[in-house]
Short mmCIF file of C-alpha atoms in Angstrom, two decimals:
data_model
loop_
_atom_site.label_atom_id
_atom_site.label_comp_id
_atom_site.label_asym_id
_atom_site.label_seq_id
_atom_site.Cartn_x
_atom_site.Cartn_y
_atom_site.Cartn_z
CA MET A 47 5.02 -131.09 18.35
CA ILE A 48 1.81 -130.01 16.68
CA HIS A 49 -0.21 -132.83 15.11
CA ALA A 50 -2.49 -131.83 12.24
CA LEU A 51 -4.97 -133.68 10.02
CA GLY A 52 -5.13 -132.32 6.48
CA PHE A 53 -7.94 -132.99 4.02
CA SER A 54 -9.21 -131.81 0.65
CA SER A 55 -12.34 -132.54 -1.38
CA THR A 56 -12.01 -131.72 -5.07
CA PRO A 57 -12.97 -132.89 -8.57
CA PHE A 58 -10.63 -135.47 -10.10
CA LYS A 59 -10.00 -136.02 -13.80
CA PRO A 60 -8.91 -139.60 -14.58
CA THR A 61 -7.78 -138.45 -18.05
CA ASN A 62 -5.49 -135.85 -16.46
CA PRO A 63 -4.88 -137.11 -12.93
CA GLY A 64 -1.92 -134.88 -12.11
CA ARG A 65 0.80 -135.74 -9.64
CA LEU A 66 0.74 -137.85 -6.53
CA CYS A 67 3.33 -137.39 -3.79
CA ARG A 68 6.56 -136.27 -5.44
CA GLY A 69 9.25 -138.94 -5.24
CA ARG A 70 6.93 -141.45 -3.55
CA GLU A 71 4.11 -142.42 -5.90
CA ARG A 72 2.95 -141.98 -9.47
CA TRP A 73 -0.06 -143.08 -11.48
CA VAL A 74 0.23 -146.00 -13.88
CA GLN A 75 0.43 -144.61 -17.40
CA GLY A 76 -3.01 -144.59 -19.03
CA TRP A 77 -4.39 -144.49 -22.55
CA GLU A 78 -6.39 -141.91 -24.50
CA GLU A 79 -10.03 -141.94 -23.48
CA ASP A 80 -12.73 -139.37 -22.73
CA GLN A 81 -14.16 -139.61 -19.21
CA ASP A 82 -16.22 -137.34 -16.99
CA PRO A 83 -14.57 -136.15 -13.76
CA LEU A 84 -14.89 -138.08 -10.51
CA TRP A 85 -14.66 -136.73 -6.97
CA ARG A 86 -11.67 -137.22 -4.68
CA LEU A 87 -11.33 -136.83 -0.92
CA VAL A 88 -7.71 -136.98 0.29
CA ILE A 89 -6.72 -137.29 3.95
CA SER A 90 -3.18 -137.09 5.34
CA GLY A 91 -1.40 -135.65 8.34
CA ALA A 92 1.74 -133.87 9.49
CA SER A 93 3.58 -133.10 12.70
CA PHE A 94 5.72 -129.96 13.08
CA THR A 95 6.90 -127.42 15.66
CA ASP A 96 5.74 -124.11 14.14
CA ASP A 97 3.82 -122.64 11.22
CA SER A 98 6.78 -122.80 8.85
CA ALA A 99 6.38 -126.62 8.87
CA ARG A 100 10.04 -126.85 7.87
CA ASP A 101 10.52 -129.88 10.10
CA ALA A 102 7.24 -131.54 9.13
CA THR A 103 6.92 -135.31 8.95
CA ARG A 104 4.04 -136.17 6.66
CA GLY A 105 1.62 -139.09 6.69
CA LEU A 106 -1.19 -140.35 8.88
CA VAL A 107 1.12 -142.49 11.02
CA CYS A 108 3.14 -139.38 11.89
CA ILE A 109 0.28 -137.92 13.94
CA GLY A 110 -0.92 -141.07 15.67
CA ALA A 111 -4.22 -140.95 13.80
CA ASP A 112 -6.56 -143.91 14.19
CA ILE A 113 -6.73 -144.77 10.50
CA GLY A 114 -9.16 -147.63 11.03
CA ALA A 115 -11.60 -145.39 12.91
CA ILE A 116 -11.40 -142.78 10.16
CA LEU A 117 -12.15 -145.36 7.47
CA SER A 118 -15.02 -146.84 9.46
CA GLU A 119 -16.61 -143.48 10.23
CA LEU A 120 -16.35 -142.22 6.65
CA PHE A 121 -18.88 -144.84 5.55
CA PRO A 122 -20.89 -146.07 8.55
CA GLY A 123 -22.94 -149.18 7.91
CA LYS A 124 -21.00 -150.05 4.75
CA THR A 125 -18.79 -153.07 4.07
CA LEU A 126 -15.09 -152.52 3.35
CA VAL A 127 -13.49 -155.08 1.03
CA ALA A 128 -9.69 -154.93 1.17
CA PHE A 129 -7.75 -155.73 -2.00
CA ARG A 130 -4.10 -156.36 -2.78
CA GLU A 131 -2.62 -157.19 -6.17
CA GLU A 132 0.91 -158.38 -5.33
CA ALA A 133 1.03 -159.56 -1.74
CA LEU A 134 4.16 -161.40 -0.67
CA LEU A 135 3.20 -164.87 0.51
CA GLY A 136 4.89 -164.23 3.83
CA GLU A 137 2.75 -161.12 4.38
CA LEU A 138 -0.69 -162.59 3.71
CA PRO A 139 -3.16 -161.78 6.51
CA ASP A 140 -4.16 -164.76 8.67
CA TYR A 141 -7.70 -164.67 7.32
CA VAL A 142 -6.53 -165.11 3.70
CA ASP A 143 -6.16 -168.78 2.76
CA PRO A 144 -3.10 -169.18 0.50
CA GLU A 145 -4.60 -172.42 -0.83
CA ALA A 146 -7.96 -170.88 -1.70
CA ASP A 147 -6.75 -168.69 -4.55
CA GLU A 148 -5.07 -169.95 -7.67
CA ASP A 149 -3.80 -166.46 -8.52
CA ALA A 150 -0.29 -166.93 -7.12
CA TRP A 151 2.77 -166.38 -9.27
CA GLN A 152 6.44 -165.51 -9.34
CA ALA A 153 6.48 -161.74 -9.87
CA PRO A 154 9.57 -160.30 -11.60
CA ARG A 155 11.27 -157.55 -9.67
CA GLN A 156 13.47 -154.63 -10.64
CA GLY A 157 15.37 -155.43 -13.82
CA GLY A 158 14.08 -159.01 -13.79
CA ARG A 159 17.03 -160.06 -11.65
CA TRP A 160 14.92 -161.84 -9.06
CA TYR A 161 11.35 -162.97 -8.45
CA ASP A 162 9.03 -162.86 -5.45
CA ALA A 163 6.25 -165.32 -4.75
CA CYS A 164 3.10 -163.20 -4.74
CA GLN A 165 -0.63 -163.69 -4.46
CA ARG A 166 -3.68 -161.58 -5.18
CA TRP A 167 -6.25 -161.40 -2.37
CA ARG A 168 -9.55 -159.78 -1.38
CA ALA A 169 -11.16 -159.89 2.07
CA VAL A 170 -13.94 -158.22 4.04
CA VAL A 171 -12.37 -156.29 6.94
CA SER A 172 -14.53 -154.75 9.66
CA ASP A 173 -12.15 -154.44 12.62
CA PRO A 174 -10.80 -150.85 12.82
CA ALA A 175 -7.56 -152.14 14.36
CA GLU A 176 -7.00 -154.43 11.37
CA LEU A 177 -7.83 -151.62 8.93
CA SER A 178 -5.16 -149.54 10.67
CA ARG A 179 -2.60 -152.36 10.55
CA LEU A 180 -3.10 -152.96 6.84
CA MET A 181 -2.61 -149.27 6.07
CA THR A 182 0.22 -148.63 8.52
CA ASP A 183 2.26 -151.67 7.44
CA ASP A 184 1.62 -151.08 3.71
CA LEU A 185 -0.11 -154.44 3.29
CA VAL A 186 -3.10 -153.30 1.22
CA ASP A 187 -3.70 -151.44 -2.03
CA GLY A 188 -7.11 -150.17 -1.00
CA PHE A 189 -10.72 -150.89 -0.10
CA LEU A 190 -14.04 -151.13 -1.91
CA VAL A 191 -16.96 -149.49 -0.13
CA MET A 192 -20.07 -151.62 -0.66
CA ASP A 193 -23.32 -152.84 0.79
CA GLU A 194 -23.20 -156.42 2.01
CA VAL A 195 -21.21 -158.63 -0.35
CA GLU A 196 -20.11 -162.24 -0.44
CA LEU A 197 -16.68 -163.31 -1.64
CA PRO A 198 -15.47 -164.08 -4.18
CA LEU A 199 -16.38 -160.76 -5.74
CA PRO A 200 -18.66 -160.78 -8.79
CA GLU A 201 -16.51 -161.30 -11.86
CA PRO A 202 -17.16 -157.85 -13.44
CA LEU A 203 -16.06 -156.12 -10.23
CA ASP A 204 -13.05 -158.37 -9.73
CA ASP A 205 -11.98 -157.70 -13.33
CA ALA A 206 -12.35 -153.95 -12.74
CA VAL A 207 -10.15 -154.10 -9.62
CA PHE A 208 -7.60 -156.09 -11.63
CA LEU A 209 -7.60 -153.34 -14.26
CA LEU A 210 -7.03 -150.77 -11.51
CA THR A 211 -4.00 -152.54 -9.98
CA SER A 212 -2.64 -155.10 -12.45
CA ARG A 213 0.13 -152.84 -13.80
CA SER A 214 1.33 -151.82 -10.37
CA ASP A 215 5.04 -151.79 -9.53
CA GLY A 216 6.04 -151.41 -5.90
CA THR A 217 9.66 -152.51 -6.30
CA ARG A 218 11.10 -149.06 -6.94
CA PHE A 219 10.36 -145.46 -6.03
CA PRO A 220 8.26 -143.72 -6.96
CA VAL A 221 5.88 -146.68 -6.80
CA ARG A 222 3.07 -147.05 -9.33
CA ARG A 223 -0.06 -148.69 -7.96
CA PHE A 224 -3.19 -147.45 -9.68
CA GLN A 225 -4.50 -146.94 -13.20
CA PRO A 226 -6.66 -143.80 -12.92
CA LEU A 227 -8.76 -144.62 -15.99
CA ALA A 228 -9.98 -147.80 -14.26
CA LEU A 229 -11.54 -145.99 -11.30
CA ARG A 230 -14.82 -145.26 -13.07
CA THR A 231 -15.17 -148.91 -14.09
CA VAL A 232 -14.73 -150.01 -10.47
CA LEU A 233 -17.20 -147.37 -9.29
CA GLU A 234 -19.89 -148.87 -11.50
CA HIS A 235 -20.02 -151.73 -8.96
CA CYS A 236 -19.42 -150.04 -5.59
CA ASP A 237 -20.08 -146.81 -3.69
CA ALA A 238 -16.46 -145.68 -3.38
CA VAL A 239 -12.87 -146.76 -3.91
CA ILE A 240 -10.37 -146.05 -1.14
CA CYS A 241 -6.77 -146.02 -2.39
CA ALA A 242 -3.80 -146.37 -0.05
CA HIS A 243 -1.64 -143.53 -1.32
CA LEU A 244 1.81 -142.55 -0.05
CA ASP A 245 2.76 -139.25 1.52
CA LYS A 246 6.38 -138.35 2.20
CA HIS A 247 6.79 -140.36 5.41
CA GLY A 248 3.68 -142.51 5.65
CA PRO A 249 0.29 -143.44 4.22
CA ALA A 250 -2.46 -141.13 3.03
CA ILE A 251 -6.07 -141.95 2.13
CA GLY A 252 -7.60 -141.20 -1.26
CA VAL A 253 -11.37 -141.74 -1.58
CA TYR A 254 -12.83 -141.73 -5.10
CA THR A 255 -16.56 -141.45 -5.83
CA LEU A 256 -18.83 -140.69 -8.77
CA ASP A 257 -20.58 -137.86 -6.93
CA ARG A 258 -19.41 -135.04 -4.71
CA LEU A 259 -18.12 -136.23 -1.34
CA ASP A 260 -17.37 -133.79 1.47
CA ARG A 261 -16.59 -135.11 4.94
CA SER A 262 -14.99 -131.92 6.31
CA ALA A 263 -17.30 -131.68 9.33
CA LEU A 264 -16.76 -135.35 10.22
CA LEU A 265 -12.98 -135.14 9.85
CA THR A 266 -12.88 -131.95 11.91
CA ARG A 267 -14.83 -133.69 14.67
CA ILE A 268 -12.58 -136.78 14.56
CA ALA A 269 -9.42 -134.66 14.71
CA GLU A 270 -10.57 -132.41 17.54
CA LYS A 271 -11.71 -135.41 19.60
CA ASP A 272 -8.12 -136.73 19.50
CA GLY A 273 -6.48 -133.35 20.12
CA ILE A 274 -5.37 -133.03 16.49
CA LEU A 275 -5.65 -129.77 14.54
CA PRO A 276 -7.92 -130.08 11.46
CA VAL A 277 -6.48 -128.26 8.43
CA PRO A 278 -8.54 -127.92 5.23
CA PHE A 279 -6.66 -127.79 1.93
CA ALA A 280 -7.66 -126.57 -1.53
CA ILE A 281 -5.60 -129.33 -3.14
CA PRO A 282 -4.54 -132.76 -1.81
CA PRO A 283 -2.32 -132.30 1.26
CA MET A 284 0.27 -134.76 -0.07
CA LEU A 285 0.88 -132.22 -2.87
CA ALA A 286 0.43 -128.93 -1.02
CA ARG A 287 2.60 -126.78 1.23
CA TRP A 288 1.62 -127.08 4.87
CA ASP A 289 3.03 -123.64 5.71
CA ARG A 290 0.65 -121.97 3.29
CA ALA A 291 -2.36 -123.95 4.49
CA LEU A 292 -1.51 -123.02 8.08
CA GLN A 293 -1.35 -119.33 7.19
CA GLU A 294 -4.74 -119.58 5.49
CA LEU A 295 -6.13 -121.29 8.59
CA ARG A 296 -4.52 -118.73 10.93
CA LEU A 297 -6.27 -115.85 9.15
CA LYS A 298 -9.61 -117.63 9.29
CA TRP A 299 -9.05 -118.51 12.95
CA MET A 300 -8.25 -114.90 13.89
CA ALA A 301 -11.36 -113.67 12.09
CA GLU A 302 -13.75 -116.18 13.66
CA LYS A 303 -12.38 -117.13 17.10
CA ASP A 304 -11.28 -115.36 20.26
CA THR A 305 -8.72 -117.99 21.26
CA GLU A 306 -5.07 -118.01 20.25
CA PHE A 307 -4.14 -119.96 17.14
CA PRO A 308 -2.68 -123.27 18.40
CA VAL A 309 0.35 -123.32 16.07
CA PRO A 310 3.21 -121.07 17.22
CA PRO A 311 4.67 -118.69 14.62
CA ALA A 312 8.10 -119.40 13.22
CA GLU A 313 10.96 -117.19 14.38
CA GLU A 314 11.36 -116.02 10.80
CA PRO A 315 8.10 -115.14 8.97
CA THR A 316 7.15 -117.70 6.38
CA ARG A 317 6.96 -117.00 2.70
CA TRP A 318 3.20 -117.08 2.80
CA SER A 319 2.78 -114.76 5.77
CA ARG A 320 4.89 -112.12 4.00
CA GLY A 321 2.94 -112.72 0.81
CA ARG A 322 -0.29 -112.27 2.71
CA ARG A 323 0.77 -108.88 4.00
CA ARG A 324 1.73 -107.76 0.50
CA ALA A 325 -1.55 -109.11 -0.86
CA ARG A 326 -3.61 -107.24 1.74
CA ARG A 327 -1.76 -104.01 1.04
CA GLY A 328 -2.37 -104.47 -2.67
CA GLY A 329 -6.01 -105.43 -2.20
CA ARG A 330 -5.47 -108.91 -3.57
CA SER A 331 -6.12 -112.35 -2.09
CA SER A 332 -4.05 -115.45 -2.60
CA SER A 333 -5.39 -118.96 -2.98
CA GLU A 334 -4.00 -122.40 -2.38
CA GLU A 335 -1.82 -123.71 -5.14
#
């Protein structure tokens, strides 16, 4: 199997956030408000046998990526504050004191037919292995990227995180976790917000900032160090077609390198490889959807 790390770095409009992974996650419905665009870096992965990616499994856990190392290296020297809005009491991390927070309640579940005992928590997490566990086991909503901070969080920041996650619903698919219009409010108090998004078969990382953020060189280096193929995308990889991105990368690879492209071609040409040939004959170029 080929393991590939996909990433994109693009503007993001909270007022028109678009889709997340189809069938897996949606945004919480917002309200009418004018906001300037933010910047979004999305990181996911996929494993597959050839460049058709027909058998792809998608998500960072599907490629054995060290999620904790990725998160740590994205913002070296910064503090990561994990946050969770509706944590089941039986899934609280050991370092979260269930008696230290009064924000515990019986959360109604699908149709109001039953309730789960839940608690809101925040914690500073520095161990890459623990960062990986929280993401892999779906135990965290995201992370705040900050300079040194003491808990509890300052009230304005804590209120902003509550606005971001308070209308979340993880009891049915597609899940709804984040209110996009709250991201800017959170970013007034921290350097970046890392959201734990869902790809088709596992987690993906969404990093939101006020200013442009491009970590392509870093992610390429991380991937190649672990024997993983780095694949740039023009749109978030949890939304895009891997076969098309691979064809784009193959053409670039053939133009710039003398070595063979590491992804074997499918027995039947993919839609995008045929389209590429037609585009070249017609003098046109295609771009990522």
